Short mmCIF file of C-alpha atoms in Angstrom, two decimals:
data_model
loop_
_atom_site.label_atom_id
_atom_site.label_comp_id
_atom_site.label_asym_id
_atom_site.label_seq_id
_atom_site.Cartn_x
_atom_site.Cartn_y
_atom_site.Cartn_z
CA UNK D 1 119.22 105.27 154.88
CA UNK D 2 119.66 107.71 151.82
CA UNK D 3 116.41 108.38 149.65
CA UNK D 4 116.26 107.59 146.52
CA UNK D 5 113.95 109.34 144.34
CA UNK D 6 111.53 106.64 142.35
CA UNK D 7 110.11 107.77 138.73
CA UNK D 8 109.34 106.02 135.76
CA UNK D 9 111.80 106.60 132.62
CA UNK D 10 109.27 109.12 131.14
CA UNK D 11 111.55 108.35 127.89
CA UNK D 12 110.29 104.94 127.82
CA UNK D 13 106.68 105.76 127.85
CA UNK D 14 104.93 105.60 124.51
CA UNK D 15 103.58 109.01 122.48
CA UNK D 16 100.00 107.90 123.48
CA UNK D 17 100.19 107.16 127.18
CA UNK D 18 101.71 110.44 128.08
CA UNK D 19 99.44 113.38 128.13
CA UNK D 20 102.18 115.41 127.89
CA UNK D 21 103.41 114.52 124.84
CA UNK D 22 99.89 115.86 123.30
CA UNK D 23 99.36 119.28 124.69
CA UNK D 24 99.00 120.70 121.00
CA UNK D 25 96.48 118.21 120.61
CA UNK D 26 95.05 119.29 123.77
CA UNK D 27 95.18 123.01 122.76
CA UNK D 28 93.46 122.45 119.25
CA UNK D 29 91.09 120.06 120.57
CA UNK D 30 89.84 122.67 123.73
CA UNK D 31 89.87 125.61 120.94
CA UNK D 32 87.75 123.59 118.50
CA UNK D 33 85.57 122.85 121.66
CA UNK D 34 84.89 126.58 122.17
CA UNK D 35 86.89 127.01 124.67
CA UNK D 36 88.51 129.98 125.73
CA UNK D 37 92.12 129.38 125.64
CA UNK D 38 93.83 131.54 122.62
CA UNK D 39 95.84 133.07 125.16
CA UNK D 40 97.54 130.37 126.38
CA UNK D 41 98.70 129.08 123.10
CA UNK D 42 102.68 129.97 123.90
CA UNK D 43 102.51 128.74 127.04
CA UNK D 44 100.99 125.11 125.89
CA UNK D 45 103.34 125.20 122.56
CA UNK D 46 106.42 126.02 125.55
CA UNK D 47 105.51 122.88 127.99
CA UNK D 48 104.91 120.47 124.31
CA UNK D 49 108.58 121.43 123.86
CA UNK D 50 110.32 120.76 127.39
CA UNK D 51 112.46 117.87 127.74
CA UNK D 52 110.63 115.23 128.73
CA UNK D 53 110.10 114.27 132.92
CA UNK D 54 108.50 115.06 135.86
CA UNK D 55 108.99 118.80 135.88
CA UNK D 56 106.83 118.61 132.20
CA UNK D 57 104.33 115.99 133.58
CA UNK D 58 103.35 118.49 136.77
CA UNK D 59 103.40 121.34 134.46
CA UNK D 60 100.53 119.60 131.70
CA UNK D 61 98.69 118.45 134.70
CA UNK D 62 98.28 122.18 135.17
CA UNK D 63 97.61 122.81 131.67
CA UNK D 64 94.95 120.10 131.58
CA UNK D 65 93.18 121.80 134.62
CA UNK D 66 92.88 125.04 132.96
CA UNK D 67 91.53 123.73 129.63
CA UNK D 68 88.82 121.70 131.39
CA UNK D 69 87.78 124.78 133.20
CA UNK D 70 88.40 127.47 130.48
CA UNK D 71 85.28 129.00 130.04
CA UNK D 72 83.19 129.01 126.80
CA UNK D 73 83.30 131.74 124.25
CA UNK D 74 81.15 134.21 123.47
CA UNK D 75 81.06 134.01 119.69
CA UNK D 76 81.26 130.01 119.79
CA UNK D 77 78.28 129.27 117.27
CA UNK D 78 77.52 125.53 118.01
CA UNK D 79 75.95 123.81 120.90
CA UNK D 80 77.42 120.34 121.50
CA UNK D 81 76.08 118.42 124.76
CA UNK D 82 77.85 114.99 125.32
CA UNK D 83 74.91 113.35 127.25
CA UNK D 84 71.96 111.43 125.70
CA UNK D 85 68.86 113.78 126.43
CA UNK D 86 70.80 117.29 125.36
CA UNK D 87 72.01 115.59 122.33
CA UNK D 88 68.15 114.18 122.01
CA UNK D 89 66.61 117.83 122.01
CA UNK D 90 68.72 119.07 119.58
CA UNK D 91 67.83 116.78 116.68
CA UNK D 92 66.11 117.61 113.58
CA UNK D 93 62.21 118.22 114.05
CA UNK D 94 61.97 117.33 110.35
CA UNK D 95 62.39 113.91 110.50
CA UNK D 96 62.18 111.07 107.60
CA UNK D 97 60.24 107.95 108.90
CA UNK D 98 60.85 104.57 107.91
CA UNK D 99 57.43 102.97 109.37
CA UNK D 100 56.08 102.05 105.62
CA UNK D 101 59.26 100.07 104.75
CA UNK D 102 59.67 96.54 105.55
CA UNK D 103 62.69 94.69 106.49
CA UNK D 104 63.58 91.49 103.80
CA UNK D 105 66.35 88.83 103.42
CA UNK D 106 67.78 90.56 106.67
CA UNK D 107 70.76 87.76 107.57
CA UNK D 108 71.57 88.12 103.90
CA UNK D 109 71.78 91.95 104.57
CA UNK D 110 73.66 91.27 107.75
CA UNK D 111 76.53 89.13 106.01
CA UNK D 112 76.85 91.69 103.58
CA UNK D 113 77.31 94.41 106.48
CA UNK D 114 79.90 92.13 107.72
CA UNK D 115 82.00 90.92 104.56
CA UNK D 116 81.57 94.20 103.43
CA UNK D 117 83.03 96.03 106.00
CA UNK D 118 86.13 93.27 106.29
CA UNK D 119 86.56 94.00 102.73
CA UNK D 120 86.26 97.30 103.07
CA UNK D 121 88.86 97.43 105.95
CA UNK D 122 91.33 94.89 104.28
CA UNK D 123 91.33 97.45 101.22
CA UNK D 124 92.27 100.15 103.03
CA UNK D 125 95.07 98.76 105.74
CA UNK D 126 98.41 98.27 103.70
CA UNK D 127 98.02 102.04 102.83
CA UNK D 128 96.88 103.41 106.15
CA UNK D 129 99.13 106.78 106.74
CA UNK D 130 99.74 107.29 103.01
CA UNK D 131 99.01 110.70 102.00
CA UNK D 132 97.72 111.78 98.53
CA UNK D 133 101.04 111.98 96.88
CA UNK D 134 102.11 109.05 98.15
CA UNK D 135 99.08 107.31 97.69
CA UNK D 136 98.21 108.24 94.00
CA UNK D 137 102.05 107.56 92.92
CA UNK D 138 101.98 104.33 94.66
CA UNK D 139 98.60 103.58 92.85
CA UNK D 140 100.20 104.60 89.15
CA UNK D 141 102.92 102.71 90.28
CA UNK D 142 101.34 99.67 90.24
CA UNK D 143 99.02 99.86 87.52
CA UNK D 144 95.99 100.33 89.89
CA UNK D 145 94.81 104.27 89.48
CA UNK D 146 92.18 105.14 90.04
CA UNK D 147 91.97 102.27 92.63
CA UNK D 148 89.76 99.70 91.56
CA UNK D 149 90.88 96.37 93.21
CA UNK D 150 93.33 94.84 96.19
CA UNK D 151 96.73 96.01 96.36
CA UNK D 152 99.11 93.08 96.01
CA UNK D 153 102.46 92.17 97.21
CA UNK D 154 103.08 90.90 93.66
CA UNK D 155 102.94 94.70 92.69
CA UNK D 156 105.74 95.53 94.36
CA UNK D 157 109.35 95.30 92.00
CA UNK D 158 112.62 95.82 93.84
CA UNK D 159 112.15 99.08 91.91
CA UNK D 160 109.42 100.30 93.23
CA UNK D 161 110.30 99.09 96.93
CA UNK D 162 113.51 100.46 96.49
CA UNK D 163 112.17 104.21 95.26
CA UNK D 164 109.57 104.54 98.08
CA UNK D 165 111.84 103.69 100.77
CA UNK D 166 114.71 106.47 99.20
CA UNK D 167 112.29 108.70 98.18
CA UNK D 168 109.29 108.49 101.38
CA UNK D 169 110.74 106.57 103.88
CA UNK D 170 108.39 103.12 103.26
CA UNK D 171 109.09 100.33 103.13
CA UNK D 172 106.69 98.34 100.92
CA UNK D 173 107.48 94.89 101.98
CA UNK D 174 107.92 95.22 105.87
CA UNK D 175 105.11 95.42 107.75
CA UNK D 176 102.23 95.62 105.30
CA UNK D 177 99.31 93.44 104.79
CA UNK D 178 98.78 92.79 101.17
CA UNK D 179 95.60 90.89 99.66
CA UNK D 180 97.80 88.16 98.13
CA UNK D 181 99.52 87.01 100.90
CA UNK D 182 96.52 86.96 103.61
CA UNK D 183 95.19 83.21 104.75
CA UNK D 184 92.23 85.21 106.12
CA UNK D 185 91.21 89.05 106.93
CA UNK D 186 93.79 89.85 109.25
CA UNK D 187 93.67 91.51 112.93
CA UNK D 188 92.54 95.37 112.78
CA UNK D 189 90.79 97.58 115.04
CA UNK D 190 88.37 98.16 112.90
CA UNK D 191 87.05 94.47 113.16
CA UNK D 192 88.13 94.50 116.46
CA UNK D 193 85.33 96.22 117.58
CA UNK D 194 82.75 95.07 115.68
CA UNK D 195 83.56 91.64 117.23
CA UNK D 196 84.19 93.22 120.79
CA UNK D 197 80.14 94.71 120.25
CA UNK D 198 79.27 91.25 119.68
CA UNK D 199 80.38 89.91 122.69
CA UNK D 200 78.78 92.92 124.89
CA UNK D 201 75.64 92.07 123.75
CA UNK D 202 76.29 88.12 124.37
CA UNK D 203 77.19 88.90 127.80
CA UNK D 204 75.04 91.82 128.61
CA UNK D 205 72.11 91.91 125.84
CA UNK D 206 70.67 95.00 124.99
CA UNK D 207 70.21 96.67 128.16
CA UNK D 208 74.09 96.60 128.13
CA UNK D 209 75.53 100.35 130.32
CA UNK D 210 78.39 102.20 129.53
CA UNK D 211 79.91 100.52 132.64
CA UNK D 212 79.41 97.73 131.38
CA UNK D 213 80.95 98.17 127.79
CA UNK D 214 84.19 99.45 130.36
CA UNK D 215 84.15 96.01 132.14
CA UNK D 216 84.39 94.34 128.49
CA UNK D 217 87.21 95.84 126.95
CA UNK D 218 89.36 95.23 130.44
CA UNK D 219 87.88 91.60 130.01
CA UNK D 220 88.54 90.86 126.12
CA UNK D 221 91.69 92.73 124.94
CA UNK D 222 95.11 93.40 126.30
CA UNK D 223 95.97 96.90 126.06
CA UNK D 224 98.24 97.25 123.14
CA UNK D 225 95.54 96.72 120.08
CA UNK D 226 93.53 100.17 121.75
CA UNK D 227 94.89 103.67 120.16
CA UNK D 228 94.38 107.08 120.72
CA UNK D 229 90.74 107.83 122.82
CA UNK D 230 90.40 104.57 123.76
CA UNK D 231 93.87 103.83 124.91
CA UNK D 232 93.61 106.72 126.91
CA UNK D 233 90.07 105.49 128.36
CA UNK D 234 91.52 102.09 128.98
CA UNK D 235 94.23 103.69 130.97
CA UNK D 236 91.42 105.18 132.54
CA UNK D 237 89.46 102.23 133.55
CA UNK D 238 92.50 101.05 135.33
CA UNK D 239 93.28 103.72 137.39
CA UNK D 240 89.18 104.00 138.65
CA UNK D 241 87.80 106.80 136.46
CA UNK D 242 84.62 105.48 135.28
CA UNK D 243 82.26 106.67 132.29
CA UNK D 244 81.59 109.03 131.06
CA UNK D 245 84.57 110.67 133.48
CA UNK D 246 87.45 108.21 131.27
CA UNK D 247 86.20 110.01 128.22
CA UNK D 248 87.02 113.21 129.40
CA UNK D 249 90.47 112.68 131.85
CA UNK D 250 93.73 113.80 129.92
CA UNK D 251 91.85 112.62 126.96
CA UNK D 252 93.15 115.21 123.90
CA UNK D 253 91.32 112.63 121.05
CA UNK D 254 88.09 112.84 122.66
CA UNK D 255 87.10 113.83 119.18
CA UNK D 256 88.68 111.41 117.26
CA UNK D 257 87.32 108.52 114.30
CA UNK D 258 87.92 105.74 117.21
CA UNK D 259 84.28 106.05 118.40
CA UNK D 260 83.23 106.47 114.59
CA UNK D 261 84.59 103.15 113.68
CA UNK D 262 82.84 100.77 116.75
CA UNK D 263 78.91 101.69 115.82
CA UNK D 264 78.78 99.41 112.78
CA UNK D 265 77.30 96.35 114.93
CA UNK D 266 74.34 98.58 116.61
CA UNK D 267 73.23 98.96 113.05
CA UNK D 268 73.09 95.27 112.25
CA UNK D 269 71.06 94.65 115.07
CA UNK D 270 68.68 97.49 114.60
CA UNK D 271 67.46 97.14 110.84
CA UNK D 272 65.23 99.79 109.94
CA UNK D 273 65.29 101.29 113.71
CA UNK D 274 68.07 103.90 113.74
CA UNK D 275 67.01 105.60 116.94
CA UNK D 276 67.55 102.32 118.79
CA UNK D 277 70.66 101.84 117.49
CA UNK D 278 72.26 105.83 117.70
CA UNK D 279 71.20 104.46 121.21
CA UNK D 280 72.98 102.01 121.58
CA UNK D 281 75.89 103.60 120.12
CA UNK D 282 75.61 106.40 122.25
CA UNK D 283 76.26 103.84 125.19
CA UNK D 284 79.90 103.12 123.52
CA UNK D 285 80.61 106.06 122.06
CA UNK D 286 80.35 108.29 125.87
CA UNK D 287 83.20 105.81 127.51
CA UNK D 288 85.53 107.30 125.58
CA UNK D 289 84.79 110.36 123.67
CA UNK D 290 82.81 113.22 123.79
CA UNK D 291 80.61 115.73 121.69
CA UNK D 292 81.46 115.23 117.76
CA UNK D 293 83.32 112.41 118.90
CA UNK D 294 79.84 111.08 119.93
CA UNK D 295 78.16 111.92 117.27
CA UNK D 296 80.15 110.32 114.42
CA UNK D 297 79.06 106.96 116.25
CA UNK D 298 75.54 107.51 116.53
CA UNK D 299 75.97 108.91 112.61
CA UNK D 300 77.25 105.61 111.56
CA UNK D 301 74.78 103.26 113.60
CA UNK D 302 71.83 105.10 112.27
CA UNK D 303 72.87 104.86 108.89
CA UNK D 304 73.14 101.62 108.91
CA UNK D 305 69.60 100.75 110.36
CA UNK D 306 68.64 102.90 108.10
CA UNK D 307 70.39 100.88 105.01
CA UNK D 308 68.37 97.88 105.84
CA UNK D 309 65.34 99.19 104.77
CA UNK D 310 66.56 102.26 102.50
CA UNK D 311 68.80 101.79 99.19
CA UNK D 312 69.18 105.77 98.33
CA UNK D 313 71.79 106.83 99.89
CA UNK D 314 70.72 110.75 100.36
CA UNK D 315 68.66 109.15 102.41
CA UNK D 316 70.30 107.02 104.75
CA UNK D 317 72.71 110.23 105.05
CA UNK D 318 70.19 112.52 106.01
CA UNK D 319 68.17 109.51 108.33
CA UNK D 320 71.92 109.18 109.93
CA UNK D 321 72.12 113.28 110.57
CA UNK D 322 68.95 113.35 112.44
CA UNK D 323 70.21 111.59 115.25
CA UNK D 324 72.69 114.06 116.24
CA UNK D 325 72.71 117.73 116.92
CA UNK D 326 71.67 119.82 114.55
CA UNK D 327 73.65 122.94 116.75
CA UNK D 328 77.02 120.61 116.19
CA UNK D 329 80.17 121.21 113.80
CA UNK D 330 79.40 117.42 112.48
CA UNK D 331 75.82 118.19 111.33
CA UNK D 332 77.05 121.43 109.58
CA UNK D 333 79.70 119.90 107.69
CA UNK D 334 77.12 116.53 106.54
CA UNK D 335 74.96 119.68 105.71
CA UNK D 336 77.77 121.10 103.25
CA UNK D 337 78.30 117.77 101.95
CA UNK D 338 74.77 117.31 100.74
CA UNK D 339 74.61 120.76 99.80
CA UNK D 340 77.56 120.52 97.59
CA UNK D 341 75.89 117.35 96.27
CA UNK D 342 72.91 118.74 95.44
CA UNK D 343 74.27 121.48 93.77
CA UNK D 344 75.90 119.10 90.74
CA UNK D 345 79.45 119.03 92.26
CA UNK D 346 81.33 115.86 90.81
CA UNK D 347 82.61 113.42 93.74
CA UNK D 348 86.39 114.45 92.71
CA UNK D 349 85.42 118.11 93.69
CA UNK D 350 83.43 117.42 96.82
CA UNK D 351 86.50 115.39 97.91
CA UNK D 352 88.86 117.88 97.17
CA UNK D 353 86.87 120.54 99.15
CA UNK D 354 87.17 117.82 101.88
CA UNK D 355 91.06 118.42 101.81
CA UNK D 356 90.98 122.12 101.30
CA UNK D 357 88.99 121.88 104.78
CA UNK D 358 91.27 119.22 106.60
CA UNK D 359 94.77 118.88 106.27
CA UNK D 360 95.93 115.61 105.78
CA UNK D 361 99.14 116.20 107.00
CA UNK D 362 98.09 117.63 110.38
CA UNK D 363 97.53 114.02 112.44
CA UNK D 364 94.94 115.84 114.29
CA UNK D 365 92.51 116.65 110.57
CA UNK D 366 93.29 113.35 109.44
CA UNK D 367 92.44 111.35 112.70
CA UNK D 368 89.16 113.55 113.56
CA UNK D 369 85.61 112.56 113.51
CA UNK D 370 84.37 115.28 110.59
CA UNK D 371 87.14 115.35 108.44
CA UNK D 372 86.56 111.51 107.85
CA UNK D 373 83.06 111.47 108.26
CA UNK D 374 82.73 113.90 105.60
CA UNK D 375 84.45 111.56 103.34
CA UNK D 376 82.22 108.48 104.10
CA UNK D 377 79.06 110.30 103.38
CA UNK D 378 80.84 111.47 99.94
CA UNK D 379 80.74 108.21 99.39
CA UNK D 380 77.73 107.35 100.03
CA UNK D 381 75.97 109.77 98.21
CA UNK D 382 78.21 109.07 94.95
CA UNK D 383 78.54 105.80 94.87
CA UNK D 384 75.11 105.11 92.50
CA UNK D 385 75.11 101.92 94.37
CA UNK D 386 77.96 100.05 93.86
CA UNK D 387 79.53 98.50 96.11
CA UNK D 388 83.25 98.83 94.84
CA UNK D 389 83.14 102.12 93.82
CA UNK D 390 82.29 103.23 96.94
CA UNK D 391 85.03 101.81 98.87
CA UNK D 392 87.35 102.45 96.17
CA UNK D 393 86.71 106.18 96.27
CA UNK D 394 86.70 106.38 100.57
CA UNK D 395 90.89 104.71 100.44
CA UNK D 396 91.72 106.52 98.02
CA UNK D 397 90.42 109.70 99.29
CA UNK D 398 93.05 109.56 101.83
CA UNK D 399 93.06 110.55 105.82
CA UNK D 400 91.81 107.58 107.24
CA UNK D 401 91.66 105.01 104.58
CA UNK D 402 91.28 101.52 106.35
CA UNK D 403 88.43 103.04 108.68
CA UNK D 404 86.54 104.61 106.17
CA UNK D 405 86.91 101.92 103.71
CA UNK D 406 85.43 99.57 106.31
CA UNK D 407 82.86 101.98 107.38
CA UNK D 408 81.73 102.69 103.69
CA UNK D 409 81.70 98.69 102.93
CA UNK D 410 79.65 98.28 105.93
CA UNK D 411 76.86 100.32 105.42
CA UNK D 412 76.71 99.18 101.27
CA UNK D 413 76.69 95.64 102.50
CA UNK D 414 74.38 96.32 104.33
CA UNK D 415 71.95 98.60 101.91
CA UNK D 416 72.80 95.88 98.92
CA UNK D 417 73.37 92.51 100.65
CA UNK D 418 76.11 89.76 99.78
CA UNK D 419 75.53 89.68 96.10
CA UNK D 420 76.94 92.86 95.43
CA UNK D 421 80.34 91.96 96.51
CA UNK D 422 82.39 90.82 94.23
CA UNK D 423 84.05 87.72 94.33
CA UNK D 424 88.05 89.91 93.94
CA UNK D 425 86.95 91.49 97.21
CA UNK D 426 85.71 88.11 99.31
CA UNK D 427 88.29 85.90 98.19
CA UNK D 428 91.37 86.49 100.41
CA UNK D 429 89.00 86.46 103.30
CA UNK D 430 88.96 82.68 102.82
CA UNK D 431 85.56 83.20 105.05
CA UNK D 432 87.71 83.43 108.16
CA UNK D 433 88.58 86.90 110.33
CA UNK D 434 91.27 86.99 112.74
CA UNK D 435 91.17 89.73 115.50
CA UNK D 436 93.12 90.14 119.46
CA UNK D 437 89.57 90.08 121.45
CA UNK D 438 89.78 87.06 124.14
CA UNK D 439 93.81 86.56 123.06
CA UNK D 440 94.73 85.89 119.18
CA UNK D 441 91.19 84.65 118.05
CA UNK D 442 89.99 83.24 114.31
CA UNK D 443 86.18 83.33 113.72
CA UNK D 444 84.56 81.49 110.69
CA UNK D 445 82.69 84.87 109.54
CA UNK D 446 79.47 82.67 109.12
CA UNK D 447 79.78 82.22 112.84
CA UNK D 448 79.69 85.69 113.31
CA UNK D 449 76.83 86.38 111.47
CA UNK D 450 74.79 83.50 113.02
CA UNK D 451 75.64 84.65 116.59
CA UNK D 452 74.62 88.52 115.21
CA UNK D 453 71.30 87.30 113.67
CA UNK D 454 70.25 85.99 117.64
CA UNK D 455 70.45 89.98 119.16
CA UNK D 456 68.77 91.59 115.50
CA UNK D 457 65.66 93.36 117.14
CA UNK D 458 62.36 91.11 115.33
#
């Protein structure tokens, strides 16, 4: 019988799930690495452009090959192991202890971490994408620059919806989530994951592997909520690569924010014990990302721990730092932060030096670990405190603005507890969270805490 030649319609398969649709990433991602590759930078930007099909696909397989084996340069200033005892050795020596302090009203502490990054999140998610121009027009627009509460369905006029969607291609009223209109928080990675590290510890406990953090998100979520790094790793898990290897196959986000965003919940259950929970994050992080990508996790966790005992938030910046490398690009660019800090620059200016840095417009500065790190220690450092001025300042700030509002909330819930949240914030939560772990699921947020509080190490 005649042959007929089987292949998928590469046309068909979505910007994430083809490796070859990301080469540029790839390229920029390698470089950033260290990698020796400079040379090759026509011949990656000449594959990103074929048409797309199997001649392109065997040509990036090729193209992933040499980056993984280019070798490191010379010159490369930074030393950035991906495994736990490398990235262990290279800490600080000059470490701040938290032995004296004392851990109080901790489940008060650990609702706050939760409502505050929901709140956080919820603030941050009808303007996800929107760049500074668009953002800070949007935010005149409505009568809510600078940014200081929800943004509300009932600010959008048939003026204003019809302007952006001439003017910037948006439109206001399809497809966002506005404050006024929400029955509860609504589904977003960001909660996602803190829910999805819940239910790894209720299945596993604290012993929990890698492996086994694989196992859970095959188990609790379809594919289709999972972006970037951990689509890719997901993909991964499927087709046998296990951790730390489905970090690292045809993975070009291995630095991303996706890693940066799931530590939250190794804080909560870790007050005043950051090691523990850097840890833990660790554990999460290496399944699907690597390095910086790492880092930004174990950043996050640590700060958190650290925010159950510590309310100055130099502090819990610097107790976060020491749990990564201090040889990495992360470490370096928390250092500039505080150093920019210290020297009397306002938060305006140290955000600004942020986006003279990172361009927002490239997807791979505004999706990356630093660039948004960066922002939420900003934040953190600014904020004097308060609770919505910090996560004011992290959306509006731009790049990633529903992570790092939720990642900002988080650790000021948990630093300040539930009574520094005002009621504007907590009300269209209606004390309920939707999210897509174990199918379309609705948690009572109390419920969430209670089932935290039984993992929070005594």
């Amino acid at each position: 019988r005649p042959e007929k030649k089987i292949e998928p319609k590469y046309e068909n398969i979505s910007e994430w799930d083809a490796y070859s649709n990301q080469l540029m990433i790839e390229y920029r991602q390698t470089l950033d690495e260290g990698r020796d590759i400079k040379e090759y930078e026509d011949l990656f930007r000449a594959v990103s452009n074929m048409r797309k099909g199997a001649e392109k696909e065997k040509i990036s397989d090729v193209l992933f090959k040499l980056a993984f084996a280019a070798p490191m340069r010379a010159d490369f200033a930074y030393d950035e192991p991906s495994d736990l005892e490398s990235i262990r050795a290279l800490r600080t020596k000059k470490r701040v202890t938290l032995s004296n302090m004392k851990v109080n009203n901790i489940e008060d502490k650990v609702t706050g971490a939760w409502i505050g990054r929901i709140c956080g999140c919820l603030l941050g998610k009808p303007v996800e994408g929107f760049r500074s121009g668009l953002m800070n027009g949007f935010l005149k627009d409505t009568g809510n620059y600078p940014l200081h509460r929800y943004m509300l369905n009932a600010d959008i006029t048939d003026e204003i919806n019809e302007r952006y969607l001439e003017t910037c291609k948006v439109q206001l009223r399809k497809g966002h989530v506005w404050a006024d209109l929400c029955e509860c928080a609504p589904v977003d990675d960001d909660t996602n994951y803190t829910v999805m590290a819940l239910r790894i510890l209720e299945k596993y406990g604290r012993d929990f592997t890698p492996y086994d953090v694989s196992r859970m998100w095959l188990d609790a979520q379809v594919m289709r909520p999972y972006c970037t790094a951990e689509r890719v790793a997901y993909r991964n898990f499927i087709n046998g690569y296990e951790p730390p290897v489905s970090a690292i196959y045809k993975n070009p986000y291995r630095e991303y924010i996706g890693a940066q965003i799931r530590g939250d919940f190794f804080g909560y259950i870790n007050p005043g014990d950051p090691e523990t929970a850097a840890e833990m994050a660790w554990r999460d992080a290496s399944i699907s990302h690597v390095k910086n990508g790492i880092y930004g996790e174990m950043f996050i966790a640590a700060m958190i721990a650290a925010a159950a005992v510590c309310d100055d938030g130099k502090t819990v910046v610097r107790i976060g730092m020491q749990e990564i490398p201090e040889t990495s690009r992360l470490h370096e660019a928390l250092c500039d932060v505080i150093s920019w800090y210290e020297l009397g620059m306002t938060e305006k200016e140290a955000l600004a030096k942020v986006h003279e840095r990172f361009d927002e417009h490239n997807g791979y500065d505004w999706c990356h670990t630093i660039s948004n790190a960066m922002i939420v220690a900003i934040c953190l450092l600014y904020c004097d405190k308060n609770y919505s001025h910090a996560i004011c300042s992290a959306v509006q700030a731009c790049f990633d603005t529903d992570c790092n509002g939720a990642t900002v909330g988080s650790v000021l819930g948990m630093m300040l507890g539930t009574g520094a949240i005002e009621d504007k914030w907590t009300a269209p939560l209606h004390g309920k969270l939707d999210t897509t772990i174990e199918g379309n699921s609705r948690h009572a947020i109390s419920d969430l805490v209670t089932r935290t509080m039984k993992h929070v190490k005594k």
